[in-house]
Amino acid sequence: MIPARYQPPLPRERLILPQDAPGAGDRMELDVLIVGAGPAGLAAAIELAGLARRSGAELGIGVLEKAEALGEHCLSGAVVNPCAFRQLFPNLKDSDFPFRGPVRKEAVYLLTANGQWRLPTPPTMHNKGHYVASLCEIVRWLGHKAEELGVTVFTGFPAAGLLVDGERVVGVRTAATGLDRDGKPLPSYQAPNDIVAKVTALAEGTRGMLAQAWLEWQGVPSENPQIFALGVKEIWETQRPLDRVIHTLGWPLPTDAFGGSFLYPLEPNLLALGLVVGLDYRSAALDVHVLLQRLKLHPLFRRYLDGGEALEWGAKTIPEGGYYAVPQRRHGAGVVLLGDSAGFVDVPSLKGIHYAMQSGIYAARAMFASLRAGDGTQLARYDRLVDDSFIMRDLYRTRNMRLAFKDGLYIGGVKAAVMTATGGRFPGAKISMESDANVERQLTPGLRPGSVERPDGKLTFSKVDAVFKSGNTTRDTMPSHLVVGRDVPAEVAAFYAHVCPAGVYELVDGRLRVNAPNCVDCKATDVLGPRWTPREGGSGPKYKRM
């Protein structure tokens, strides 16, 4: 089964709108509009506001965020390289930043079903000088800093479409609120708003919908298609402290799937754990949520989790294509693409946050130059700054490492080791990839889609329990935001049920059932199946420490 054959096209007609398209309510004008209050978008806002203040200019800067409150849709491992923080806040010390603590010790293990082998830590994964952190807490802190500088942060306002004038992006239209299941207005209905700006920055995070639409509309290529992984994460209060950062590979993943797990200390009695799996895996029955539950039964994990309590659960995709999947152009008339929306993630080092923030800093400098000159061509400076920076140098050095694992764990591991030893010069040429949706999947009969292996509700959890722990309180009467292909066969419906970690898709009586309110915006099926589109503001998860 090839998922792309059943995936509907990107609904570009809903995402690219003429600036005078009917249906909007209020209209607001800004100098700069930033879509997405993640690390990239907020770093851009802070740098831009600082440049304006130091030059005596007055700029109207707005940041749109679809979550009800800052950080509620943000999820990452996360071990953070602080270099972008130091650049953005040169007068602060590392101890002033919203980190949980420095990485003091680390270990890498190859897991088997009942044991583990300690491995040397690969050079790309050394974390000396880095910090364990919660991305939710980072974003809330950055948001506060942005507001102190006069930036207006609009939470609960998803950007549902790009407004354009010819080839130029002139702003966005937000999503309507107060619609019933059939899309008809309720008494609480509020029309979408048009927010227009001289420059719009798309910092939507992973699998950004407007970024996808703009790249497709403008025909901007990349050497390889972007590929993705799905990460499922939990926060646990424990009785046994963890004194190091732990990463694993191997079990419970099949050898033809790329991925691994992490276990990070946040406090003496609080830890984060998760499993990340590349979405180019071959088995249609692979279920990342189920594998995470299985992983927690392993002695290495169970020794920390027994007697503890799971506090939060969440899921998110990660762009993994690296250097060759970055769009060849990240700017256009009136628009720039930042962070995960542009694919600035280095998988071998498991890092993306400082690249996202640095891209925001560079975008701010290019946007400020463009506004001062009144010349849109100045936005091309953004691409030059990124291309000449450590962002692209790092991605180039590891350009084929993730791609090598298309041949499986062991062959990929050997190739990645040679690439590390040669500084990325082996194998010389680009390793070509196909999109995740075009990878053929092997159907495995007899497995119940979306099932969890008899969860006990203490150590292991069903998808229903997991969604509850995400804080998801999405209104059940909301219209579905998921675009599903026609005539989905039973085996494809079962595949969707396995792909989705939140139980959105079920195979019932041989047909696909969609439980759209369960969605936590991880975007996994947007990669492999039904398309995700923006929905009513404030819906989705409410992460606190993810």
Coordinates of C-alpha atoms in Angstrom, one line a residue, residues 72-539:
E72 CA 0.2 25.1 24.8
H73 CA 0.9 23.7 21.4
C74 CA 4.7 23.5 21.8
L75 CA 6.5 20.2 22.3
S76 CA 10.1 19.1 22.0
G77 CA 12.6 16.8 23.8
A78 CA 14.5 19.1 24.6
V79 CA 18.2 19.6 25.1
V80 CA 19.0 23.2 24.1
N81 CA 22.2 24.8 22.7
P82 CA 22.1 28.2 24.3
C83 CA 24.0 30.1 21.6
A84 CA 20.9 31.8 20.1
F85 CA 19.7 32.9 23.6
R86 CA 23.1 34.5 24.3
Q87 CA 22.9 36.4 21.0
L88 CA 19.4 37.5 21.5
F89 CA 20.0 38.5 25.2
P90 CA 23.6 39.5 25.4
N91 CA 23.1 41.1 28.9
L92 CA 21.8 38.0 30.5
K93 CA 23.6 35.0 31.9
D94 CA 22.8 31.3 31.2
S95 CA 21.2 31.1 34.6
D96 CA 18.7 33.8 33.6
F97 CA 17.3 31.7 30.8
P98 CA 14.3 29.4 31.2
F99 CA 16.3 26.1 31.4
R100 CA 15.8 23.3 33.8
G101 CA 19.5 22.6 34.3
P102 CA 22.8 21.8 32.5
V103 CA 23.6 18.4 31.0
R104 CA 26.1 16.9 33.5
K105 CA 26.2 13.3 32.3
E106 CA 24.9 11.5 29.3
A107 CA 24.6 7.9 28.0
V108 CA 23.6 6.2 24.8
Y109 CA 22.3 2.6 24.8
L110 CA 21.4 0.0 22.2
L111 CA 18.3 -1.7 23.6
T112 CA 17.3 -5.4 23.2
A113 CA 14.0 -6.7 24.5
N114 CA 15.3 -7.2 28.0
G115 CA 18.7 -5.6 28.2
Q116 CA 20.9 -2.9 26.9
W117 CA 24.5 -2.2 25.6
R118 CA 26.2 1.0 26.5
L119 CA 27.5 2.7 23.3
P120 CA 30.1 5.5 22.9
T121 CA 28.3 8.8 22.5
P122 CA 28.5 9.8 18.9
P123 CA 30.3 13.2 18.4
T124 CA 27.2 14.8 16.9
M125 CA 25.3 14.0 20.2
H126 CA 27.7 15.4 22.7
N127 CA 25.8 17.8 24.9
K128 CA 28.4 19.4 27.1
G129 CA 27.5 23.0 27.7
H130 CA 23.8 22.4 26.7
Y131 CA 20.7 22.5 28.9
V132 CA 17.7 20.4 29.5
A133 CA 14.5 22.5 29.1
S134 CA 10.8 22.5 28.5
L135 CA 9.8 24.1 25.2
C136 CA 6.5 25.3 26.7
E137 CA 8.4 27.2 29.4
I138 CA 10.9 28.6 26.9
V139 CA 8.0 29.9 24.7
R140 CA 6.2 31.5 27.7
W141 CA 9.4 33.2 28.7
L142 CA 10.2 34.5 25.2
G143 CA 6.6 35.7 24.9
H144 CA 6.9 37.8 28.0
K145 CA 10.2 39.3 26.7
A146 CA 8.5 40.1 23.4
E147 CA 5.6 41.8 25.1
E148 CA 8.0 43.9 27.2
L149 CA 9.4 45.3 24.0
G150 CA 5.9 46.3 22.7
V151 CA 5.2 43.3 20.5
T152 CA 1.5 42.4 20.5
V153 CA 0.9 38.6 20.9
F154 CA -2.6 37.4 19.7
T155 CA -3.3 34.0 21.3
G156 CA -6.2 31.9 20.1
F157 CA -6.0 33.2 16.5
P158 CA -5.0 30.5 13.9
A159 CA -4.0 31.8 10.5
A160 CA -6.2 30.0 8.1
G161 CA -5.1 31.5 4.8
L162 CA -2.5 33.7 3.1
L163 CA -3.8 37.0 1.7
V164 CA -2.1 37.8 -1.6
D165 CA -2.0 40.6 -4.1
G166 CA -0.7 39.0 -7.3
E167 CA 2.5 37.2 -6.3
R168 CA 2.9 39.3 -3.1
V169 CA 1.9 38.0 0.3
V170 CA 0.1 40.9 2.1
G171 CA -1.1 39.2 5.3
V172 CA -3.4 36.4 6.6
R173 CA -7.0 35.6 7.3
T174 CA -7.7 34.0 10.6
A175 CA -10.1 31.1 11.2
A176 CA -13.7 31.7 12.0
T177 CA -15.0 30.7 15.4
G178 CA -18.5 29.5 16.6
L179 CA -19.4 27.1 13.8
D180 CA -21.4 23.9 14.3
R181 CA -20.5 20.5 12.9
D182 CA -22.0 21.5 9.5
G183 CA -20.1 24.8 9.4
K184 CA -23.2 26.9 10.2
P185 CA -22.9 29.8 12.6
L186 CA -23.9 29.4 16.2
P187 CA -24.9 32.4 18.4
S188 CA -21.2 32.6 19.4
Y189 CA -20.0 33.0 15.8
Q190 CA -17.2 35.4 15.0
A191 CA -16.2 36.0 11.4
P192 CA -12.5 35.6 10.4
N193 CA -10.3 38.7 10.6
D194 CA -7.9 40.0 7.9
I195 CA -4.5 41.0 9.3
V196 CA -2.4 42.8 6.6
A197 CA 1.3 43.6 6.9
K198 CA 4.2 44.9 4.9
V199 CA 6.0 41.6 5.7
T200 CA 4.6 38.3 6.9
A201 CA 6.9 35.7 8.6
L202 CA 5.7 32.1 8.6
A203 CA 7.0 30.5 11.7
E204 CA 4.2 27.9 12.0
G205 CA 6.4 25.1 13.2
T206 CA 6.6 21.6 11.8
R207 CA 4.6 20.9 8.6
G208 CA 3.4 24.5 8.4
M209 CA 0.2 24.6 6.4
L210 CA 0.6 28.1 5.0
A211 CA 4.3 27.5 4.3
Q212 CA 3.4 24.3 2.4
A213 CA 0.8 26.3 0.4
W214 CA 3.3 29.1 -0.4
L215 CA 6.1 26.8 -1.5
E216 CA 3.7 24.8 -3.7
W217 CA 2.1 28.0 -5.2
Q218 CA 5.4 29.6 -6.0
G219 CA 7.0 26.3 -7.2
V220 CA 10.0 26.6 -4.8
P221 CA 12.0 23.4 -5.1
S222 CA 14.3 21.5 -2.7
E223 CA 16.8 18.8 -3.8
N224 CA 15.0 16.2 -1.8
P225 CA 11.4 16.2 -0.5
Q226 CA 11.0 16.9 3.2
I227 CA 10.7 13.8 5.4
F228 CA 9.3 13.7 8.9
A229 CA 9.4 11.8 12.1
L230 CA 6.7 11.4 14.8
G231 CA 7.6 12.0 18.4
V232 CA 5.4 10.9 21.3
K233 CA 6.3 12.2 24.7
E234 CA 5.3 11.9 28.3
I235 CA 6.1 13.9 31.5
W236 CA 6.5 11.7 34.7
E237 CA 6.7 12.5 38.4
T238 CA 9.0 9.8 39.8
Q239 CA 10.3 8.4 43.0
R240 CA 13.8 7.7 41.7
P241 CA 16.0 10.6 40.4
L242 CA 17.7 10.5 37.0
D243 CA 21.2 12.1 36.9
R244 CA 21.9 12.0 33.2
V245 CA 20.5 12.5 29.7
I246 CA 19.8 9.1 28.1
H247 CA 19.3 8.3 24.4
T248 CA 18.5 4.8 23.0
L249 CA 18.2 3.1 19.7
G250 CA 17.1 -0.4 18.7
W251 CA 14.3 -2.1 20.4
P252 CA 11.3 -1.8 20.3
L253 CA 11.7 -0.5 16.7
P254 CA 12.0 -2.9 13.8
T255 CA 15.4 -2.7 12.2
D256 CA 14.0 -1.1 9.0
A257 CA 12.6 1.9 11.0
F258 CA 14.7 4.9 11.9
G259 CA 14.3 6.4 15.4
G260 CA 15.1 6.2 19.1
S261 CA 14.1 7.3 22.5
F262 CA 15.1 9.8 25.1
L263 CA 14.9 10.1 28.9
Y264 CA 15.7 13.6 30.3
P265 CA 15.8 14.9 33.9
L266 CA 13.7 18.1 34.5
E267 CA 13.9 18.0 38.3
P268 CA 15.1 15.4 40.8
N269 CA 11.6 13.9 40.7
L270 CA 10.4 14.9 37.3
L271 CA 11.5 13.5 33.9
A272 CA 10.6 13.6 30.3
L273 CA 10.6 10.5 28.1
G274 CA 9.7 10.0 24.5
L275 CA 10.0 7.9 21.3
V276 CA 10.7 9.4 17.9
V277 CA 10.2 7.3 14.7
G278 CA 10.8 8.3 11.1
L279 CA 7.6 8.3 9.1
D280 CA 9.3 6.4 6.3
Y281 CA 8.9 3.1 8.2
R282 CA 7.7 0.1 6.2
S283 CA 5.1 -1.7 8.3
A284 CA 1.5 -0.4 7.9
A285 CA 0.9 -1.7 11.5
L286 CA 3.6 0.2 13.2
D287 CA 2.1 2.4 15.9
V288 CA 4.4 4.9 17.7
H289 CA 2.2 5.4 20.7
V290 CA 2.0 1.6 21.2
L291 CA 5.7 1.3 20.9
L292 CA 6.2 4.0 23.5
Q293 CA 4.0 2.1 25.9
R294 CA 6.0 -1.0 25.2
L295 CA 9.3 0.9 25.8
K296 CA 8.2 1.9 29.3
L297 CA 8.1 -1.8 30.2
H298 CA 11.9 -2.2 29.5
P299 CA 14.0 -2.5 32.6
L300 CA 16.0 0.7 31.8
F301 CA 12.9 2.8 31.8
R302 CA 10.8 0.9 34.3
R303 CA 13.4 1.3 37.1
Y304 CA 12.6 5.1 37.0
L305 CA 8.9 4.9 36.3
D306 CA 7.6 2.3 38.7
G307 CA 5.7 4.0 41.5
G308 CA 5.6 7.3 39.6
E309 CA 2.7 9.1 37.9
A310 CA 2.3 10.2 34.3
L311 CA 1.4 13.9 34.3
E312 CA 1.3 14.9 30.6
W313 CA 1.3 13.3 27.2
G314 CA 1.8 14.8 23.7
A315 CA 2.9 14.2 20.2
K316 CA 4.5 16.2 17.3
T317 CA 6.1 15.7 14.0
I318 CA 9.7 16.7 13.3
P319 CA 11.2 17.7 9.9
E320 CA 14.1 15.3 9.3
G321 CA 15.2 15.8 5.7
G322 CA 18.1 18.1 6.6
Y323 CA 20.3 20.0 4.2
Y324 CA 18.9 18.6 1.0
A325 CA 15.2 19.2 2.0
V326 CA 15.5 22.8 2.9
P327 CA 13.7 24.9 0.3
Q328 CA 16.1 26.6 -2.1
R329 CA 14.4 29.9 -1.4
R330 CA 13.0 30.9 2.0
H331 CA 11.8 34.3 1.1
G332 CA 9.5 35.9 -1.5
A333 CA 7.5 39.0 -2.1
G334 CA 6.4 40.1 1.3
V335 CA 7.1 36.8 3.1
V336 CA 9.9 34.8 4.9
L337 CA 9.9 31.2 6.2
L338 CA 11.4 30.4 9.6
G339 CA 12.4 27.5 11.8
D340 CA 10.7 24.1 11.4
S341 CA 8.6 25.5 8.6
A342 CA 11.8 25.8 6.6
G343 CA 13.2 22.5 7.9
F344 CA 16.0 23.8 10.0
V345 CA 16.6 20.7 12.1
D346 CA 19.8 18.7 12.5
V347 CA 18.7 15.1 13.3
P348 CA 22.2 13.7 14.1
S349 CA 22.6 16.2 16.9
L350 CA 18.9 16.0 17.9
K351 CA 18.7 19.8 17.8
G352 CA 16.3 22.4 16.2
I353 CA 15.5 25.0 18.8
H354 CA 18.6 27.1 18.5
Y355 CA 18.4 26.9 14.6
A356 CA 14.8 28.1 14.8
M357 CA 15.7 31.0 17.0
Q358 CA 18.7 32.0 14.9
S359 CA 16.6 31.9 11.7
G360 CA 14.2 34.3 13.5
I361 CA 17.1 36.6 14.3
Y362 CA 18.3 36.7 10.7
A363 CA 14.7 37.1 9.4
A364 CA 14.2 40.1 11.7
R365 CA 17.4 41.8 10.4
A366 CA 16.3 41.3 6.8
M367 CA 12.7 42.5 7.5
F368 CA 14.0 45.6 9.3
A369 CA 16.3 46.4 6.4
S370 CA 13.4 45.9 4.0
L371 CA 11.1 48.2 6.0
R372 CA 13.7 50.9 6.3
A373 CA 14.6 50.8 2.6
G374 CA 11.0 50.4 1.5
D375 CA 12.4 47.8 -0.9
G376 CA 11.1 44.3 -0.9
T377 CA 14.3 42.9 -2.5
Q378 CA 16.0 43.4 0.9
L379 CA 14.2 40.2 2.1
A380 CA 16.7 38.2 0.0
R381 CA 19.2 39.1 2.6
Y382 CA 17.5 36.6 4.9
D383 CA 18.6 33.7 2.6
R384 CA 22.1 35.0 2.4
L385 CA 22.4 35.3 6.2
V386 CA 21.1 31.7 6.7
D387 CA 23.3 30.3 4.0
D388 CA 26.4 31.8 5.4
S389 CA 25.6 30.8 9.0
F390 CA 26.2 27.8 11.3
I391 CA 22.7 26.7 10.4
M392 CA 23.5 25.6 6.9
R393 CA 27.1 24.7 7.8
D394 CA 25.8 22.2 10.4
L395 CA 23.2 20.8 8.1
Y396 CA 25.7 20.4 5.3
R397 CA 28.2 18.6 7.5
T398 CA 25.5 16.0 8.5
R399 CA 23.7 16.2 5.1
N400 CA 23.5 12.5 4.4
M401 CA 23.5 11.0 8.0
R402 CA 19.7 10.7 8.5
L403 CA 19.3 9.7 4.8
A404 CA 21.7 6.8 5.2
F405 CA 19.2 5.0 7.4
K406 CA 16.8 4.4 4.5
D407 CA 18.7 1.1 4.2
G408 CA 17.9 0.1 7.8
L409 CA 19.5 0.5 11.3
Y410 CA 22.7 -1.5 11.0
I411 CA 23.7 -0.5 7.4
G412 CA 22.7 3.1 8.2
G413 CA 24.7 3.1 11.4
V414 CA 27.8 2.0 9.6
K415 CA 27.4 4.6 6.9
A416 CA 26.7 7.3 9.5
A417 CA 29.9 6.4 11.4
V418 CA 31.9 6.8 8.2
M419 CA 30.2 10.1 7.4
T420 CA 31.1 11.3 10.9
A421 CA 34.8 10.2 10.5
T422 CA 35.0 11.9 7.1
G423 CA 33.2 15.1 8.1
G424 CA 30.3 14.3 5.8
R425 CA 32.5 13.8 2.7
F426 CA 31.4 10.2 2.3
P427 CA 29.5 9.2 0.1
G428 CA 30.1 12.5 -1.7
A429 CA 26.8 12.6 -3.7
K430 CA 23.4 13.3 -2.3
I431 CA 21.4 10.3 -1.1
S432 CA 18.1 10.7 -2.9
M433 CA 14.9 10.2 -0.9
E434 CA 11.2 10.0 -1.7
S435 CA 8.5 11.6 0.3
D436 CA 7.1 9.6 3.3
A437 CA 3.7 9.3 1.6
N438 CA 5.4 7.6 -1.4
V439 CA 7.0 4.9 0.6
E440 CA 5.4 1.5 0.1
R441 CA 3.9 0.0 3.3
Q442 CA 3.6 -3.7 4.0
L443 CA 0.1 -4.8 5.2
T444 CA 0.0 -7.1 8.2
P445 CA -3.3 -8.9 8.7
G446 CA -4.7 -9.7 12.1
L447 CA -3.6 -6.6 14.1
R448 CA -6.3 -4.4 15.6
P449 CA -5.8 -0.8 14.4
G450 CA -5.0 1.8 17.1
S451 CA -5.1 -0.8 19.9
V452 CA -2.8 -0.5 22.9
E453 CA -1.5 -3.8 24.3
R454 CA -3.7 -4.0 27.4
P455 CA -2.7 -0.8 29.1
D456 CA -2.8 -0.9 32.9
G457 CA -3.6 2.8 33.3
K458 CA -0.6 3.2 35.6
L459 CA 2.5 2.6 33.5
T460 CA 0.9 2.2 30.1
F461 CA -2.0 4.1 28.6
S462 CA -4.6 3.8 25.9
K463 CA -4.8 6.6 23.3
V464 CA -8.0 7.8 24.9
D465 CA -6.2 8.2 28.3
A466 CA -3.3 9.8 26.5
V467 CA -5.4 12.5 24.8
F468 CA -6.9 13.3 28.3
K469 CA -3.4 13.8 29.6
S470 CA -2.7 16.3 26.7
G471 CA -5.3 18.6 28.2
N472 CA -7.3 18.6 25.0
T473 CA -10.7 20.2 25.5
T474 CA -11.7 20.7 21.9
R475 CA -15.4 21.4 21.5
D476 CA -17.1 18.2 20.2
T477 CA -19.5 20.2 18.0
M478 CA -16.8 21.9 16.0
P479 CA -16.6 21.3 12.2
S480 CA -13.9 18.7 11.3
H481 CA -10.7 20.3 10.3
L482 CA -9.4 17.2 8.6
V483 CA -9.6 16.7 4.8
V484 CA -10.0 12.9 4.1
G485 CA -9.7 11.3 0.7
R486 CA -12.6 9.6 -0.9
D487 CA -13.3 5.8 -0.8
V488 CA -10.7 5.0 1.8
P489 CA -10.3 1.2 1.8
A490 CA -10.3 -0.7 5.2
E491 CA -6.6 -1.5 5.1
V492 CA -5.8 2.2 4.6
A493 CA -8.2 3.2 7.4
A494 CA -6.4 0.8 9.6
F495 CA -3.1 2.3 8.6
Y496 CA -4.4 5.8 9.6
A497 CA -5.5 4.4 12.9
H498 CA -2.0 3.2 13.6
V499 CA -0.3 6.4 12.4
C500 CA -2.4 8.7 14.6
P501 CA -1.2 8.7 18.2
A502 CA -4.4 10.3 19.4
G503 CA -7.1 7.9 18.3
V504 CA -8.5 10.3 15.7
Y505 CA -9.0 7.6 13.2
E506 CA -10.7 4.2 13.7
L507 CA -11.7 1.3 11.5
V508 CA -15.4 0.6 12.4
D509 CA -17.3 -2.1 10.5
G510 CA -14.8 -1.9 7.7
R511 CA -15.1 1.9 7.3
L512 CA -13.1 4.9 8.5
R513 CA -14.4 6.8 11.4
V514 CA -12.9 10.3 12.2
N515 CA -12.9 11.6 15.7
A516 CA -11.6 15.1 14.8
P517 CA -11.9 16.6 18.4
N518 CA -9.2 14.2 19.6
C519 CA -6.6 15.8 17.3
V520 CA -3.5 17.3 19.1
D521 CA -2.1 18.9 15.9
C522 CA 0.9 16.5 15.6
K523 CA 0.5 16.6 11.8
A524 CA 1.4 12.9 11.3
T525 CA -1.5 12.1 9.0
D526 CA -1.0 15.4 7.2
V527 CA 2.3 13.7 6.1
L528 CA 0.8 10.3 5.3
G529 CA -3.0 10.7 4.9
P530 CA -5.8 13.1 5.7
R531 CA -4.8 16.7 5.5
W532 CA -4.8 18.9 8.6
T533 CA -6.2 22.4 8.3
P534 CA -6.4 25.2 10.8
R535 CA -9.4 25.1 13.1
E536 CA -11.1 27.3 15.8
G537 CA -8.6 29.2 18.0
G538 CA -7.8 27.7 21.3
S539 CA -8.7 24.2 20.3

